Amino acid sequence: MAVSWIGWRKAPDVTVDVLIVGAGLSGIMAARTLLERGRTVHVIDRGRSVGGRLATRRIGENGLADHGAQFFTVRTSTLQRYVDRWRALDMVYVWGTGWSDGSVKRTVSDGHPRYAVRGGMNKLAKHLAEGIDISVNRLVASVRKRADGWALEDSEGNDYESRGLILTPPMPETLELLTTSGVHLSDEDFAELRRIRFGPCLCGIHAVNGDAELPEPGAMQDFQSEVYWVADNQAKGISETTIITSHANAKFSRQNWDASEADIIRALESAVQPYLKPGAQIVLTQLKKWRYSVPLTTHPHPSLLARDLPPLVFAGDAFGGRGRVEGAFASGLAAGEAMDAALTSAS
């Protein structure tokens, strides 16, 4: 890497108006909002790809499984306008209007369509991320407050500078990063953010030789069960082969987080087995651990602008009280708008 010097300080590798940590849905929507307002933006994410929990995994040659968010609903006109465009592109479709609890062979509707994405949920994240400057496989190692903004360093030793900073990782990770970096929030902000709580999720991705038999349209949701979600990605329409996704609830996941992988897989497979047709067998199970999967205690507002610091905005699916995919979407929009206003005010 070429190094230039200004005085005794190495010039940053990236200088923009706004740095965004996290390329999940909130980070992507914040970036799009700022770009539309003429701001320069750079997004940093530790994952191998964009999307966060909009996650899809390939299994074998023709198998696909959504193993994070399974679908999304629409309860606001803002998201509906986006969904109308996505449907016109044949990118998203209605998977169903509700799920059976496994006791009956019919679904229970609450009137809200459940949307899925052709090719898996991650396809939507990649579509929304087009045209955004994003660095993946980069873990933010430190954050430093400057007189006129922020400076970040990543795990590869790259330096970034900006006037504004948006943080979208799960709040426990965000607060740990700021604390270890020596960035002090106001007592009010720290108290608000500490109240946010997440539940974990142990997820199984099961390749099946044979067919599954889940209630229409191919999923079971029973919040009274330890493994509360079982879904057939083939019936969903994203996989050519039978790939089942299972999700354990927060209590079971927390209690078994440190159990052996073999024991966790055995429990998940036991929950899937009743939904396989005679003769069908699970031939492979992959385990995915989501440490911060479900927002249990959320922040009442869609984003939070920090007090007494250069422009710093917090956002994510734990903001706005929704805790759904739509919550992450709305939080990203709000964060982008809040940051744009803060930069304008600081000019």
Short mmCIF file of C-alpha atoms in Angstrom, two decimals:
data_model
loop_
_atom_site.label_atom_id
_atom_site.label_comp_id
_atom_site.label_asym_id
_atom_site.label_seq_id
_atom_site.Cartn_x
_atom_site.Cartn_y
_atom_site.Cartn_z
CA MET A 1 0.00 0.00 0.00
CA ALA A 2 1.39 3.41 -1.00
CA VAL A 3 1.88 5.70 1.98
CA SER A 4 1.82 9.48 1.76
CA TRP A 5 2.58 11.75 4.67
CA ILE A 6 1.09 15.03 5.82
CA GLY A 7 3.49 16.31 8.42
CA TRP A 8 4.04 13.30 10.66
CA ARG A 9 0.62 11.75 10.14
CA LYS A 10 -0.15 9.07 7.58
CA ALA A 11 -2.91 10.20 5.23
CA PRO A 12 -6.10 8.16 5.74
CA ASP A 13 -6.88 5.44 3.25
CA VAL A 14 -10.51 6.64 3.04
CA THR A 15 -11.91 10.13 3.72
CA VAL A 16 -15.67 10.70 3.35
CA ASP A 17 -18.51 12.70 4.81
CA VAL A 18 -19.93 9.69 6.67
CA LEU A 19 -18.54 6.34 7.75
CA ILE A 20 -21.06 3.57 8.45
CA VAL A 21 -20.15 0.48 10.43
CA GLY A 22 -22.28 -2.50 9.44
CA ALA A 23 -23.58 -3.47 5.98
CA GLY A 24 -26.82 -5.00 7.16
CA LEU A 25 -30.13 -3.56 6.05
CA SER A 26 -29.90 -0.53 8.38
CA GLY A 27 -26.40 0.38 7.25
CA ILE A 28 -27.28 -0.05 3.58
CA MET A 29 -30.44 2.08 3.82
CA ALA A 30 -28.58 4.79 5.77
CA ALA A 31 -25.92 4.85 3.05
CA ARG A 32 -28.52 5.08 0.26
CA THR A 33 -30.30 7.90 2.04
CA LEU A 34 -27.09 9.91 2.42
CA LEU A 35 -25.96 9.29 -1.14
CA GLU A 36 -29.32 10.58 -2.38
CA ARG A 37 -28.59 13.77 -0.42
CA GLY A 38 -25.20 14.23 -2.04
CA ARG A 39 -23.05 12.99 0.85
CA THR A 40 -19.98 10.81 0.34
CA VAL A 41 -20.21 7.53 2.23
CA HIS A 42 -18.11 4.47 3.01
CA VAL A 43 -19.47 1.33 4.71
CA ILE A 44 -17.32 -1.14 6.66
CA ASP A 45 -18.47 -4.67 7.52
CA ARG A 46 -16.70 -7.60 9.13
CA GLY A 47 -18.65 -10.21 7.15
CA ARG A 48 -17.74 -11.82 3.86
CA SER A 49 -20.75 -10.22 2.19
CA VAL A 50 -23.34 -7.54 2.78
CA GLY A 51 -26.70 -8.23 4.38
CA GLY A 52 -26.15 -9.12 8.04
CA ARG A 53 -29.08 -11.36 8.98
CA LEU A 54 -30.42 -11.13 5.44
CA ALA A 55 -28.36 -14.28 5.01
CA THR A 56 -28.57 -17.09 2.46
CA ARG A 57 -26.28 -20.11 2.28
CA ARG A 58 -25.62 -22.44 -0.63
CA ILE A 59 -25.76 -26.15 0.23
CA GLY A 60 -24.38 -28.51 -2.39
CA GLU A 61 -24.86 -27.72 -6.06
CA ASN A 62 -28.53 -26.74 -6.14
CA GLY A 63 -29.51 -26.12 -2.50
CA LEU A 64 -30.17 -22.73 -0.92
CA ALA A 65 -31.27 -21.85 2.59
CA ASP A 66 -32.25 -18.59 4.22
CA HIS A 67 -30.75 -19.00 7.69
CA GLY A 68 -31.20 -15.54 9.19
CA ALA A 69 -34.35 -13.52 8.49
CA GLN A 70 -36.89 -15.84 6.88
CA PHE A 71 -39.32 -13.30 5.41
CA PHE A 72 -40.52 -9.76 5.95
CA THR A 73 -43.84 -8.01 6.37
CA VAL A 74 -44.93 -4.50 5.43
CA ARG A 75 -46.73 -2.20 7.83
CA THR A 76 -45.69 1.23 6.53
CA SER A 77 -46.33 3.05 3.27
CA THR A 78 -42.61 3.84 2.91
CA LEU A 79 -41.55 0.21 2.73
CA GLN A 80 -44.61 -0.62 0.63
CA ARG A 81 -43.40 1.75 -2.08
CA TYR A 82 -40.09 -0.12 -2.21
CA VAL A 83 -41.85 -3.48 -2.21
CA ASP A 84 -44.05 -2.41 -5.10
CA ARG A 85 -40.90 -1.69 -7.13
CA TRP A 86 -39.29 -4.97 -6.09
CA ARG A 87 -42.41 -6.89 -7.10
CA ALA A 88 -42.41 -5.14 -10.47
CA LEU A 89 -38.85 -6.44 -10.93
CA ASP A 90 -40.06 -9.92 -9.86
CA MET A 91 -37.49 -9.80 -7.06
CA VAL A 92 -39.87 -10.40 -4.14
CA TYR A 93 -43.09 -12.38 -3.90
CA VAL A 94 -45.74 -13.30 -1.36
CA TRP A 95 -44.73 -16.56 0.31
CA GLY A 96 -47.78 -16.77 2.54
CA THR A 97 -50.02 -14.89 4.95
CA GLY A 98 -49.23 -16.80 8.15
CA TRP A 99 -47.95 -20.08 9.54
CA SER A 100 -49.42 -23.16 11.14
CA ASP A 101 -48.29 -23.97 14.67
CA GLY A 102 -47.86 -27.58 13.55
CA SER A 103 -51.11 -28.82 15.07
CA VAL A 104 -53.26 -28.20 12.01
CA LYS A 105 -52.73 -28.36 8.26
CA ARG A 106 -53.71 -24.78 7.63
CA THR A 107 -52.09 -21.44 8.16
CA VAL A 108 -53.34 -18.71 10.46
CA SER A 109 -53.41 -15.30 8.77
CA ASP A 110 -53.13 -11.92 10.46
CA GLY A 111 -53.71 -10.08 7.19
CA HIS A 112 -50.05 -9.21 6.52
CA PRO A 113 -48.40 -10.95 3.55
CA ARG A 114 -45.05 -12.58 4.26
CA TYR A 115 -42.63 -11.64 1.50
CA ALA A 116 -39.70 -13.78 0.36
CA VAL A 117 -36.92 -12.98 -2.11
CA ARG A 118 -36.14 -14.91 -5.26
CA GLY A 119 -32.75 -16.50 -4.78
CA GLY A 120 -32.84 -15.89 -1.03
CA MET A 121 -32.99 -12.93 1.32
CA ASN A 122 -29.35 -11.97 0.70
CA LYS A 123 -30.21 -11.16 -2.92
CA LEU A 124 -32.26 -8.20 -1.69
CA ALA A 125 -29.34 -6.89 0.39
CA LYS A 126 -26.98 -7.15 -2.59
CA HIS A 127 -29.49 -5.35 -4.80
CA LEU A 128 -29.83 -2.48 -2.31
CA ALA A 129 -26.04 -2.29 -1.86
CA GLU A 130 -25.36 -1.69 -5.56
CA GLY A 131 -23.47 1.55 -6.09
CA ILE A 132 -22.41 1.91 -2.44
CA ASP A 133 -18.70 1.96 -1.53
CA ILE A 134 -18.39 -0.97 0.90
CA SER A 135 -15.40 -2.76 2.43
CA VAL A 136 -16.14 -6.30 3.63
CA ASN A 137 -13.96 -8.62 5.73
CA ARG A 138 -12.97 -5.55 7.75
CA LEU A 139 -13.43 -5.52 11.51
CA VAL A 140 -13.34 -2.04 13.05
CA ALA A 141 -10.59 -2.19 15.66
CA SER A 142 -10.79 1.34 17.10
CA VAL A 143 -12.78 4.55 16.94
CA ARG A 144 -11.26 7.92 17.75
CA LYS A 145 -13.00 11.27 18.19
CA ARG A 146 -11.41 14.14 16.30
CA ALA A 147 -12.06 17.85 16.56
CA ASP A 148 -13.97 17.82 13.27
CA GLY A 149 -15.28 14.25 13.16
CA TRP A 150 -14.11 10.68 13.50
CA ALA A 151 -11.16 8.41 12.73
CA LEU A 152 -11.41 4.61 12.49
CA GLU A 153 -8.86 1.86 12.07
CA ASP A 154 -9.77 -1.62 10.86
CA SER A 155 -8.24 -5.03 11.55
CA GLU A 156 -6.04 -4.74 8.45
CA GLY A 157 -4.50 -1.47 9.58
CA ASN A 158 -6.49 0.71 7.17
CA ASP A 159 -7.40 4.20 8.37
CA TYR A 160 -10.67 6.03 7.72
CA GLU A 161 -11.75 9.58 8.48
CA SER A 162 -15.15 11.26 8.30
CA ARG A 163 -17.22 14.12 9.64
CA GLY A 164 -20.03 11.79 10.74
CA LEU A 165 -20.28 8.21 11.97
CA ILE A 166 -23.22 5.78 11.96
CA LEU A 167 -22.98 2.61 14.06
CA THR A 168 -25.40 -0.25 13.26
CA PRO A 169 -23.92 -3.41 14.86
CA PRO A 170 -25.81 -5.04 17.76
CA MET A 171 -25.65 -2.66 20.71
CA PRO A 172 -23.49 -4.85 23.01
CA GLU A 173 -20.80 -4.91 20.30
CA THR A 174 -21.15 -1.19 19.61
CA LEU A 175 -20.82 -0.21 23.27
CA GLU A 176 -17.82 -2.50 23.72
CA LEU A 177 -16.10 -0.92 20.70
CA LEU A 178 -16.68 2.61 22.00
CA THR A 179 -15.63 1.72 25.55
CA THR A 180 -12.40 0.01 24.52
CA SER A 181 -11.66 2.92 22.16
CA GLY A 182 -12.09 5.45 24.98
CA VAL A 183 -15.10 7.21 23.43
CA HIS A 184 -17.36 8.44 26.23
CA LEU A 185 -21.08 8.85 25.66
CA SER A 186 -23.25 11.12 27.75
CA ASP A 187 -24.80 9.46 30.79
CA GLU A 188 -28.25 9.77 29.18
CA ASP A 189 -27.22 8.13 25.90
CA PHE A 190 -25.28 5.36 27.63
CA ALA A 191 -28.22 4.54 29.89
CA GLU A 192 -30.64 4.40 26.94
CA LEU A 193 -28.40 2.19 24.84
CA ARG A 194 -27.55 -0.18 27.68
CA ARG A 195 -31.24 -1.05 28.02
CA ILE A 196 -31.28 -2.68 24.58
CA ARG A 197 -31.23 -6.47 24.91
CA PHE A 198 -30.90 -9.28 22.37
CA GLY A 199 -31.68 -12.97 22.42
CA PRO A 200 -29.50 -15.55 20.64
CA CYS A 201 -30.62 -18.12 18.08
CA LEU A 202 -29.22 -21.54 17.26
CA CYS A 203 -30.00 -22.28 13.63
CA GLY A 204 -29.87 -25.57 11.79
CA ILE A 205 -29.53 -25.91 8.02
CA HIS A 206 -30.55 -29.46 7.11
CA ALA A 207 -30.00 -31.11 3.73
CA VAL A 208 -32.58 -33.86 3.22
CA ASN A 209 -32.56 -36.85 0.89
CA GLY A 210 -36.27 -37.07 0.18
CA ASP A 211 -39.20 -34.76 0.75
CA ALA A 212 -40.52 -32.70 3.64
CA GLU A 213 -44.16 -32.39 4.62
CA LEU A 214 -44.72 -29.07 6.35
CA PRO A 215 -48.04 -27.22 6.53
CA GLU A 216 -48.73 -24.88 3.61
CA PRO A 217 -46.92 -22.80 2.44
CA GLY A 218 -43.97 -24.77 3.81
CA ALA A 219 -43.28 -23.60 7.35
CA MET A 220 -44.22 -24.20 10.99
CA GLN A 221 -44.05 -21.52 13.69
CA ASP A 222 -44.82 -22.46 17.28
CA PHE A 223 -43.52 -20.08 19.95
CA GLN A 224 -44.31 -22.65 22.66
CA SER A 225 -41.65 -25.02 21.28
CA GLU A 226 -37.92 -24.89 21.93
CA VAL A 227 -37.35 -25.15 18.17
CA TYR A 228 -40.07 -22.71 17.18
CA TRP A 229 -39.41 -22.40 13.43
CA VAL A 230 -39.04 -25.11 10.80
CA ALA A 231 -39.19 -24.14 7.11
CA ASP A 232 -38.72 -25.93 3.79
CA ASN A 233 -36.65 -23.73 1.46
CA GLN A 234 -37.77 -25.82 -1.52
CA ALA A 235 -41.45 -25.23 -0.77
CA LYS A 236 -40.55 -21.58 -0.21
CA GLY A 237 -39.30 -21.46 -3.78
CA ILE A 238 -35.60 -20.63 -3.37
CA SER A 239 -34.00 -24.11 -3.38
CA GLU A 240 -34.06 -26.84 -6.02
CA THR A 241 -33.43 -29.49 -3.36
CA THR A 242 -34.95 -30.15 0.07
CA ILE A 243 -33.14 -27.88 2.52
CA ILE A 244 -34.79 -27.27 5.90
CA THR A 245 -34.06 -24.30 8.17
CA SER A 246 -34.70 -24.65 11.91
CA HIS A 247 -34.51 -21.92 14.56
CA ALA A 248 -34.40 -22.47 18.32
CA ASN A 249 -35.94 -19.90 20.63
CA ALA A 250 -33.87 -17.47 22.71
CA LYS A 251 -34.20 -19.40 25.98
CA PHE A 252 -33.12 -22.74 24.51
CA SER A 253 -30.34 -21.06 22.51
CA ARG A 254 -28.98 -19.27 25.56
CA GLN A 255 -29.05 -22.42 27.68
CA ASN A 256 -27.34 -24.53 25.01
CA TRP A 257 -25.01 -21.96 23.48
CA ASP A 258 -21.88 -23.63 24.84
CA ALA A 259 -23.10 -27.21 24.39
CA SER A 260 -21.25 -29.43 21.95
CA GLU A 261 -22.09 -28.94 18.29
CA ALA A 262 -23.15 -32.59 18.10
CA ASP A 263 -25.66 -32.15 20.93
CA ILE A 264 -27.12 -28.98 19.43
CA ILE A 265 -27.47 -30.57 16.01
CA ARG A 266 -29.12 -33.62 17.55
CA ALA A 267 -31.76 -31.42 19.20
CA LEU A 268 -32.43 -29.46 16.03
CA GLU A 269 -32.66 -32.58 13.89
CA SER A 270 -35.11 -34.13 16.36
CA ALA A 271 -37.40 -31.14 15.86
CA VAL A 272 -37.20 -31.44 12.06
CA GLN A 273 -37.68 -35.21 11.86
CA PRO A 274 -41.50 -35.23 12.31
CA TYR A 275 -41.85 -33.06 9.20
CA LEU A 276 -40.07 -35.46 6.85
CA LYS A 277 -42.00 -37.83 4.62
CA PRO A 278 -41.52 -41.59 5.15
CA GLY A 279 -38.11 -42.67 3.91
CA ALA A 280 -36.64 -39.16 3.87
CA GLN A 281 -33.37 -38.70 5.76
CA ILE A 282 -31.28 -35.78 6.95
CA VAL A 283 -27.91 -36.28 5.27
CA LEU A 284 -26.16 -33.10 6.43
CA THR A 285 -26.74 -30.45 9.08
CA GLN A 286 -24.79 -27.22 9.35
CA LEU A 287 -25.03 -25.16 12.54
CA LYS A 288 -25.18 -21.37 12.52
CA LYS A 289 -25.06 -19.39 15.77
CA TRP A 290 -26.65 -15.94 15.84
CA ARG A 291 -25.50 -14.40 19.13
CA TYR A 292 -27.59 -11.23 18.67
CA SER A 293 -30.57 -12.50 16.72
CA VAL A 294 -33.75 -11.20 18.30
CA PRO A 295 -34.16 -7.73 19.84
CA LEU A 296 -35.89 -8.41 23.16
CA THR A 297 -35.75 -4.85 24.53
CA THR A 298 -35.80 -2.16 21.85
CA HIS A 299 -35.19 1.57 21.72
CA PRO A 300 -38.43 3.53 21.25
CA HIS A 301 -37.07 5.74 18.45
CA PRO A 302 -35.80 4.60 15.01
CA SER A 303 -32.33 6.08 15.61
CA LEU A 304 -30.39 7.99 18.24
CA LEU A 305 -28.17 11.02 17.63
CA ALA A 306 -25.51 11.15 20.34
CA ARG A 307 -25.29 14.21 22.56
CA ASP A 308 -22.13 16.29 23.00
CA LEU A 309 -20.08 14.51 20.31
CA PRO A 310 -19.27 15.04 16.64
CA PRO A 311 -22.19 13.69 14.54
CA LEU A 312 -22.71 10.10 15.73
CA VAL A 313 -25.90 8.14 15.07
CA PHE A 314 -26.92 4.71 16.36
CA ALA A 315 -29.30 2.53 14.35
CA GLY A 316 -30.34 -1.07 13.73
CA ASP A 317 -33.21 -3.51 14.06
CA ALA A 318 -33.37 -2.88 17.83
CA PHE A 319 -34.46 0.73 17.19
CA GLY A 320 -38.01 1.91 16.65
CA GLY A 321 -39.72 -0.78 18.71
CA ARG A 322 -40.39 -3.09 15.76
CA GLY A 323 -37.61 -5.67 15.90
CA ARG A 324 -38.43 -6.87 12.39
CA VAL A 325 -36.80 -6.56 8.98
CA GLU A 326 -39.02 -3.52 8.49
CA GLY A 327 -37.61 -2.06 11.70
CA ALA A 328 -34.06 -2.32 10.38
CA PHE A 329 -35.18 -0.72 7.12
CA ALA A 330 -36.91 2.20 8.86
CA SER A 331 -34.01 2.68 11.25
CA GLY A 332 -31.55 2.98 8.37
CA LEU A 333 -33.68 5.64 6.68
CA ALA A 334 -34.02 7.57 9.95
CA ALA A 335 -30.28 7.33 10.66
CA GLY A 336 -29.41 8.69 7.23
CA GLU A 337 -31.83 11.57 7.63
CA ALA A 338 -30.59 12.36 11.15
CA MET A 339 -26.97 12.34 10.02
CA ASP A 340 -27.66 14.57 7.03
CA ALA A 341 -29.39 17.08 9.31
CA ALA A 342 -26.55 16.93 11.85
CA LEU A 343 -23.91 17.58 9.18
CA THR A 344 -25.91 20.48 7.80
CA SER A 345 -26.26 21.97 11.30
CA ALA A 346 -22.53 21.56 11.97
CA SER A 347 -21.51 23.29 8.73
#
